[in-house]
PDB file of C-alpha atoms in Angstrom:
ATOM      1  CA  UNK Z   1      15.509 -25.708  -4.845  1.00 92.00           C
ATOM      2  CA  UNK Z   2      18.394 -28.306  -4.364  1.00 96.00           C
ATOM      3  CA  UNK Z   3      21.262 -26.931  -1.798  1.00 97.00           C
ATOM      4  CA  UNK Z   4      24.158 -29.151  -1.312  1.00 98.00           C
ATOM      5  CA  UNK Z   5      26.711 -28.791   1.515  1.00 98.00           C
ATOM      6  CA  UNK Z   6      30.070 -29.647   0.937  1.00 98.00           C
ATOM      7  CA  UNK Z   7      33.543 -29.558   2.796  1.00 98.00           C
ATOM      8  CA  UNK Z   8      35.920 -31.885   4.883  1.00 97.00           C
ATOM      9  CA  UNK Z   9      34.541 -34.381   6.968  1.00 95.00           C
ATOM     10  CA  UNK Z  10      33.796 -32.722  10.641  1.00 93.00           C
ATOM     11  CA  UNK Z  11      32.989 -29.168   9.013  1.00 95.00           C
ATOM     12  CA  UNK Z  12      28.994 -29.481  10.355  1.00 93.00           C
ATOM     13  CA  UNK Z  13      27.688 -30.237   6.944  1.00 96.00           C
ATOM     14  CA  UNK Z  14      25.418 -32.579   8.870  1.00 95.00           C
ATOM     15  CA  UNK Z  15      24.864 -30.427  12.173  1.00 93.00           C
ATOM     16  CA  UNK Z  16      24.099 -27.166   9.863  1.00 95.00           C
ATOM     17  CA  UNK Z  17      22.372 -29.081   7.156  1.00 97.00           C
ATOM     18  CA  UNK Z  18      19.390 -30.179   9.609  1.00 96.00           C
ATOM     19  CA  UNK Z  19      19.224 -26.871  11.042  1.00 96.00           C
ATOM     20  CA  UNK Z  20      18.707 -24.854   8.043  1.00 96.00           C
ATOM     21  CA  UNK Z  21      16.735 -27.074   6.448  1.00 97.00           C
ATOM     22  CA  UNK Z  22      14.258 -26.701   9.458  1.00 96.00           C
ATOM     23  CA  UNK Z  23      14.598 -23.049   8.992  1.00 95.00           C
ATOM     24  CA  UNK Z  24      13.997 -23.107   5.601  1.00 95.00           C
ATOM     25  CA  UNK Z  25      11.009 -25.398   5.771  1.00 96.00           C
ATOM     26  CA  UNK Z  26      13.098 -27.908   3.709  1.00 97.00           C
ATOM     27  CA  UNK Z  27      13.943 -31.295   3.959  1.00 98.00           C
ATOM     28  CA  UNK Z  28      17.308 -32.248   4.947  1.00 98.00           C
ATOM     29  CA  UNK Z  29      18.997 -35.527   3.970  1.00 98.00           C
ATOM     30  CA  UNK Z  30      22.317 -36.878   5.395  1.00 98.00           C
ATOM     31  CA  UNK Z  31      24.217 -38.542   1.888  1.00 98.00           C
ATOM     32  CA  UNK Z  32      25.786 -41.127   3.720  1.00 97.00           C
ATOM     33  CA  UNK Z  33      22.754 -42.307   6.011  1.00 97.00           C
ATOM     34  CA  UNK Z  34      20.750 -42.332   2.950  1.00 98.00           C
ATOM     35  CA  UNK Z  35      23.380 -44.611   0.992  1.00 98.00           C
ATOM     36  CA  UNK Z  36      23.199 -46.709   4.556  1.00 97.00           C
ATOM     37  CA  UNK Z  37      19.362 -46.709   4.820  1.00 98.00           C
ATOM     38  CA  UNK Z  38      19.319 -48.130   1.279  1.00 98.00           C
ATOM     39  CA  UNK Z  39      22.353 -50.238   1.515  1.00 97.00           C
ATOM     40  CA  UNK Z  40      21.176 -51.681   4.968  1.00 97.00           C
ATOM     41  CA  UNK Z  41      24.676 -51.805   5.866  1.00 96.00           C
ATOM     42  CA  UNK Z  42      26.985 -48.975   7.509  1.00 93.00           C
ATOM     43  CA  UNK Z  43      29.143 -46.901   5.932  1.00 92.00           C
ATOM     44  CA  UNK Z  44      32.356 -48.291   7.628  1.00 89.00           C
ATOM     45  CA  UNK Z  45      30.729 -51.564   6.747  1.00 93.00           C
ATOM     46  CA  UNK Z  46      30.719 -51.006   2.931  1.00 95.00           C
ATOM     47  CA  UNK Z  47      34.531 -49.288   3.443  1.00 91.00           C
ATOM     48  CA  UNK Z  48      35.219 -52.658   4.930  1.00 91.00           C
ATOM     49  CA  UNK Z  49      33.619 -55.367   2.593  1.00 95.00           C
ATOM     50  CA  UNK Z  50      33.995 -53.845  -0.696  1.00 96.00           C
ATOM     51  CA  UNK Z  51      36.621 -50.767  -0.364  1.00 94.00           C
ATOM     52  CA  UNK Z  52      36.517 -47.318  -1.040  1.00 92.00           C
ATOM     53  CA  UNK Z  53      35.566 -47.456  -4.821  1.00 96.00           C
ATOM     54  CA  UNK Z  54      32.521 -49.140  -4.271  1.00 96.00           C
ATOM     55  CA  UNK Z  55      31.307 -46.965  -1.595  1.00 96.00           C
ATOM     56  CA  UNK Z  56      31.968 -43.664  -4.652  1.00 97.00           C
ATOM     57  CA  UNK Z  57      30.276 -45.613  -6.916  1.00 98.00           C
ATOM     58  CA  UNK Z  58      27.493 -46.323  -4.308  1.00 98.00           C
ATOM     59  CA  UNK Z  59      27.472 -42.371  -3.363  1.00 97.00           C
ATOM     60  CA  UNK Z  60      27.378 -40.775  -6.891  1.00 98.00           C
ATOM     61  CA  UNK Z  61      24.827 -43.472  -7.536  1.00 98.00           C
ATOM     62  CA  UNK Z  62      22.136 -41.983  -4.465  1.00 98.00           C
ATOM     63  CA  UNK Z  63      23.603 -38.926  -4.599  1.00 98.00           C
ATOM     64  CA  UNK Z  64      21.877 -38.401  -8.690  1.00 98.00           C
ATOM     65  CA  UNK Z  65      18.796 -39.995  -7.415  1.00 97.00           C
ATOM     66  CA  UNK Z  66      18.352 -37.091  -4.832  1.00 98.00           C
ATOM     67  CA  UNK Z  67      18.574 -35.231  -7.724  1.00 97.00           C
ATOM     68  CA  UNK Z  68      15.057 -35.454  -8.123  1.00 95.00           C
ATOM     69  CA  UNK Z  69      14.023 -34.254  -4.448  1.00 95.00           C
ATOM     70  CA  UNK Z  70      12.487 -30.355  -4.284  1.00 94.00           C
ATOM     71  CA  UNK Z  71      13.167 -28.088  -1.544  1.00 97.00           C
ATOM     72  CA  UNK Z  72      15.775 -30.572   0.256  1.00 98.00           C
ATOM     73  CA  UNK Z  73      19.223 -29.508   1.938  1.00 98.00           C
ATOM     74  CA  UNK Z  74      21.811 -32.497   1.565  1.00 98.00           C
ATOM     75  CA  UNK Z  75      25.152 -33.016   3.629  1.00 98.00           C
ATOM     76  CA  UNK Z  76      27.277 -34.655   1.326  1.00 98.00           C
ATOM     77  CA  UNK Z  77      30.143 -36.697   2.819  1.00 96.00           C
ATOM     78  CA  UNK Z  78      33.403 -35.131   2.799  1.00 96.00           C
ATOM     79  CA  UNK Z  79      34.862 -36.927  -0.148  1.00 96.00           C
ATOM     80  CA  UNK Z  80      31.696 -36.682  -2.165  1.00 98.00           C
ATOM     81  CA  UNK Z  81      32.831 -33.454  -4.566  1.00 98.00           C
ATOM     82  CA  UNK Z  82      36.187 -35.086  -5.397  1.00 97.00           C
ATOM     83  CA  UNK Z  83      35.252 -38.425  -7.097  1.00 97.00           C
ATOM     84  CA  UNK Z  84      32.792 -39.137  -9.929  1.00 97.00           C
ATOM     85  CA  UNK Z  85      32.764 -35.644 -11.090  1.00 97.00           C
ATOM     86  CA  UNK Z  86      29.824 -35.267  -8.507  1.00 98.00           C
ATOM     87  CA  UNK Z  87      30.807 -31.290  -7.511  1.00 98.00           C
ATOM     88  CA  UNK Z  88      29.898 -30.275 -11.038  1.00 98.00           C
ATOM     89  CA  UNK Z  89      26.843 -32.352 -10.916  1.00 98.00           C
ATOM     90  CA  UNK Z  90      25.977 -30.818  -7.882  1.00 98.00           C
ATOM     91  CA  UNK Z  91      26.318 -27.510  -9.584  1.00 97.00           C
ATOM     92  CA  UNK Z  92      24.166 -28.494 -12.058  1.00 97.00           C
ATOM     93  CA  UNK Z  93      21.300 -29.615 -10.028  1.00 97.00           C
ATOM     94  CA  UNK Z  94      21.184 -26.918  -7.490  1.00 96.00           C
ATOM     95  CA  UNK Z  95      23.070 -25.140  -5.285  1.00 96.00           C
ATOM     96  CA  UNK Z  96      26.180 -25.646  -3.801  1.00 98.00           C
ATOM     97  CA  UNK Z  97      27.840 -24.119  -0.322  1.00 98.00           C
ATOM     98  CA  UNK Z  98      31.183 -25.297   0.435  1.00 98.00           C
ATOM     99  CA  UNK Z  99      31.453 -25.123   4.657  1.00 97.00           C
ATOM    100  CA  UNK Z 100      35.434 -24.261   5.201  1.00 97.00           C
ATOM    101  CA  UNK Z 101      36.470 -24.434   8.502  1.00 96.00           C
ATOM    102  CA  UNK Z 102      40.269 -24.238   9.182  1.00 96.00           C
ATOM    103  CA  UNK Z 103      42.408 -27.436  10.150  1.00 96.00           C
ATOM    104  CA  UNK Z 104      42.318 -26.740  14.007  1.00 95.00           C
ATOM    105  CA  UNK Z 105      39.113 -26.486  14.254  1.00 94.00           C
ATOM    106  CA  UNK Z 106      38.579 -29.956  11.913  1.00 95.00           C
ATOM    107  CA  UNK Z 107      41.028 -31.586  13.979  1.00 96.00           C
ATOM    108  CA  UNK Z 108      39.352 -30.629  17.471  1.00 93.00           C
ATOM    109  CA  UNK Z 109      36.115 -32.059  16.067  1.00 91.00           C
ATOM    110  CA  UNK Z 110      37.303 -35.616  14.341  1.00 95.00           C
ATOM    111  CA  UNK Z 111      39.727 -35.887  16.985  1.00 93.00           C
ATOM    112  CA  UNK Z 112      36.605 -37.002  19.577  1.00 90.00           C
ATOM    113  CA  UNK Z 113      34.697 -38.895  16.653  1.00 89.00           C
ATOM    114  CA  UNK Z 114      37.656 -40.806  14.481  1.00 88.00           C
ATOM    115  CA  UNK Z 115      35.859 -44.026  15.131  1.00 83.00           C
ATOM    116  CA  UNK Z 116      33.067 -43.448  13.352  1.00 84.00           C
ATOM    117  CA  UNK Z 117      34.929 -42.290  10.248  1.00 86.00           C
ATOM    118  CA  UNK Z 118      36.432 -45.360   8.229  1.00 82.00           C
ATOM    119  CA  UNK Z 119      39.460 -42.868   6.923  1.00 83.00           C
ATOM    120  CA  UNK Z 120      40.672 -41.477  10.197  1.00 92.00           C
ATOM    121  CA  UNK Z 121      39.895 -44.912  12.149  1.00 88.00           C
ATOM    122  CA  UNK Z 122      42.740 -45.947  14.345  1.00 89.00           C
ATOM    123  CA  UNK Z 123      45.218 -42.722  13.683  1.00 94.00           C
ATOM    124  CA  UNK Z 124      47.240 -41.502  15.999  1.00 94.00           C
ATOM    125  CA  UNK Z 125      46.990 -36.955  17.002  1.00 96.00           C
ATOM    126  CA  UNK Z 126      49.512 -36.541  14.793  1.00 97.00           C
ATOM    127  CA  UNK Z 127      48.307 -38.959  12.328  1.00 96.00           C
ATOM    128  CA  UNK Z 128      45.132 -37.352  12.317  1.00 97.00           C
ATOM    129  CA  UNK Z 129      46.282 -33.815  11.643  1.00 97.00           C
ATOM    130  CA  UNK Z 130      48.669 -35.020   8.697  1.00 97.00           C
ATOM    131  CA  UNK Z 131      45.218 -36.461   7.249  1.00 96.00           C
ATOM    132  CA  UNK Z 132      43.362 -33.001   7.445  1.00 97.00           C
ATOM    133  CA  UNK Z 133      46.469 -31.147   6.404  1.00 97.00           C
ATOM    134  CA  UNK Z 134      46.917 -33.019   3.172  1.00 97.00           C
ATOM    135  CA  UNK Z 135      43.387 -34.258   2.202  1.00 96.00           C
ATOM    136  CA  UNK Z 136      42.217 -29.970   2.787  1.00 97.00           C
ATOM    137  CA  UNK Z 137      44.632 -28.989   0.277  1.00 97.00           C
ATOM    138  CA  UNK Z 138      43.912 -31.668  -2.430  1.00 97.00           C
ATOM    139  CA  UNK Z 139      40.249 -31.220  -1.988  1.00 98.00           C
ATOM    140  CA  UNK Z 140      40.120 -27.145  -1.447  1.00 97.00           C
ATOM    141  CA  UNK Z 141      40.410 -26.301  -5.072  1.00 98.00           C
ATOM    142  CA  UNK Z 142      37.849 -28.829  -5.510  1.00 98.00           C
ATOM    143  CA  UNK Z 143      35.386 -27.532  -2.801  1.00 98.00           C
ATOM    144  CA  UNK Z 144      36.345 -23.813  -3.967  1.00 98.00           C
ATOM    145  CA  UNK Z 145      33.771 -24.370  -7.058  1.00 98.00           C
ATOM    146  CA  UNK Z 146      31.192 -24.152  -4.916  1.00 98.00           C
ATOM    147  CA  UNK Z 147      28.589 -21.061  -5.584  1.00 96.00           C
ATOM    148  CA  UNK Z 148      28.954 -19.871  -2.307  1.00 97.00           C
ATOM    149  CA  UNK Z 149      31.735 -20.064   0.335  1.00 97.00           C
ATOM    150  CA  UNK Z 150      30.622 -19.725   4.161  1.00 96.00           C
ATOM    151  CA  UNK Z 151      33.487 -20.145   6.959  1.00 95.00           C
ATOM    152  CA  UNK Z 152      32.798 -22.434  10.176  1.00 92.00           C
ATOM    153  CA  UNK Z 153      34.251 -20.148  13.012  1.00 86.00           C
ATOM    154  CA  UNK Z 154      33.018 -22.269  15.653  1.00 76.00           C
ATOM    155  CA  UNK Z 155      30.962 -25.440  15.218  1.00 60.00           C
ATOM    156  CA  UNK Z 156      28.653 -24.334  18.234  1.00 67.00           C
ATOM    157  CA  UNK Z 157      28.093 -21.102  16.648  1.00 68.00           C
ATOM    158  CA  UNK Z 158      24.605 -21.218  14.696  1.00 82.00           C
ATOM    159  CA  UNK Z 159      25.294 -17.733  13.079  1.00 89.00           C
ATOM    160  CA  UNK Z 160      26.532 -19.351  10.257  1.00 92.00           C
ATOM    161  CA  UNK Z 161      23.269 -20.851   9.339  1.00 93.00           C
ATOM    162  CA  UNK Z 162      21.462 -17.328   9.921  1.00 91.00           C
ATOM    163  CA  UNK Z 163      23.875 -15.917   7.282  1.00 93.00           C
ATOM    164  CA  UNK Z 164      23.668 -18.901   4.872  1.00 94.00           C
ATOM    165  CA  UNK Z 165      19.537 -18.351   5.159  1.00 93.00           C
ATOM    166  CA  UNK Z 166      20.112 -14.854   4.694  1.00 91.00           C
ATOM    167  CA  UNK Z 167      22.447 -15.929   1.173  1.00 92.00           C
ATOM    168  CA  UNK Z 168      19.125 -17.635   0.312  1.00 87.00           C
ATOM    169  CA  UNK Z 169      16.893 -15.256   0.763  1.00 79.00           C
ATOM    170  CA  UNK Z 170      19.026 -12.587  -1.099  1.00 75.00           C
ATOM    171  CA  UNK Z 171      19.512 -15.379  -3.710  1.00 66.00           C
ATOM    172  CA  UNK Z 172      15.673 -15.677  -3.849  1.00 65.00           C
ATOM    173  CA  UNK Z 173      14.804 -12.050  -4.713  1.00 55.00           C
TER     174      UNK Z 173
END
């Protein structure tokens, strides 16, 4: 089985990914350190030299040759779902749990890690929270397809990956 995480950058698609996979006895694979593995260039490197398009391109490239891994959790990037009609893809090819957490809790997290994202580098609080605001409601509806919806309470709290493993194991009998 194929599960794919989705939701807004800073959600813990990456965090929860790893853990469940472990739990699962799955493998776990980060989209956008796979596209940087095989790229041999960072992500905010391939934002930078050849712009945003290229990187989609890049992403729903990798992202349909992971298509053929078994028993493998992947953390998509937060933008992944919404270009290249990759969220029905995913759909197609396995499973698909959209992580919502609410805009406080997304800005608390990106606020400390904006750096490292090349669509949130160098914004200002409010900035920031404008971003999340507007990017959560154009993507929601997108994200919303998903086959199962799990909410991100706090990003410390691992109960969320006990009751996605317990979706699974339902989902299994």
């Amino acid at each position: 089985m194929l599960i794919c995480l989705v939701g807004f950058m800073g959600s813990g698609k990456s965090y929860i990914g790893e853990r469940l996979a472990k739990l699962m006895s799955y493998n776990f694979v980060d989209l956008d350190t796979y596209i940087a593995d095989n790229e041999k260039l960072t992500i905010n490197d391939i934002f930078q030299k050849e712009g945003e398009n290229a990187f989609r391109s890049k992403e729903n490239k990798y992202l349909k040759v992971l298509f053929n891994e078994k028993n493998t959790v992947i953390a998509t990037g937060g933008g992944t779902p919404c270009f290249h009609n990759n969220m029905d893809l995913m759909c197609q090819n396995g499973i698909t749990i959209y992580l919502y957490a609410n805009n406080t809790i997304l800005f608390s997290r990106l606020k400390k890690e904006r750096m490292k994202r090349p669509l949130i580098a160098n914004t200002t609080d409010k900035e920031l929270f404008e971003i999340i605001e507007t990017k959560v409601a154009e993507r929601s509806p997108i994200y919303e397809q998903a086959e199962a919806i799990f909410e991100i309470k706090n990003l410390e709290d691992d109960k969320v990956i006990d009751d996605i493993y317990n979706f699974f194991t339902f989902y299994d009998s």
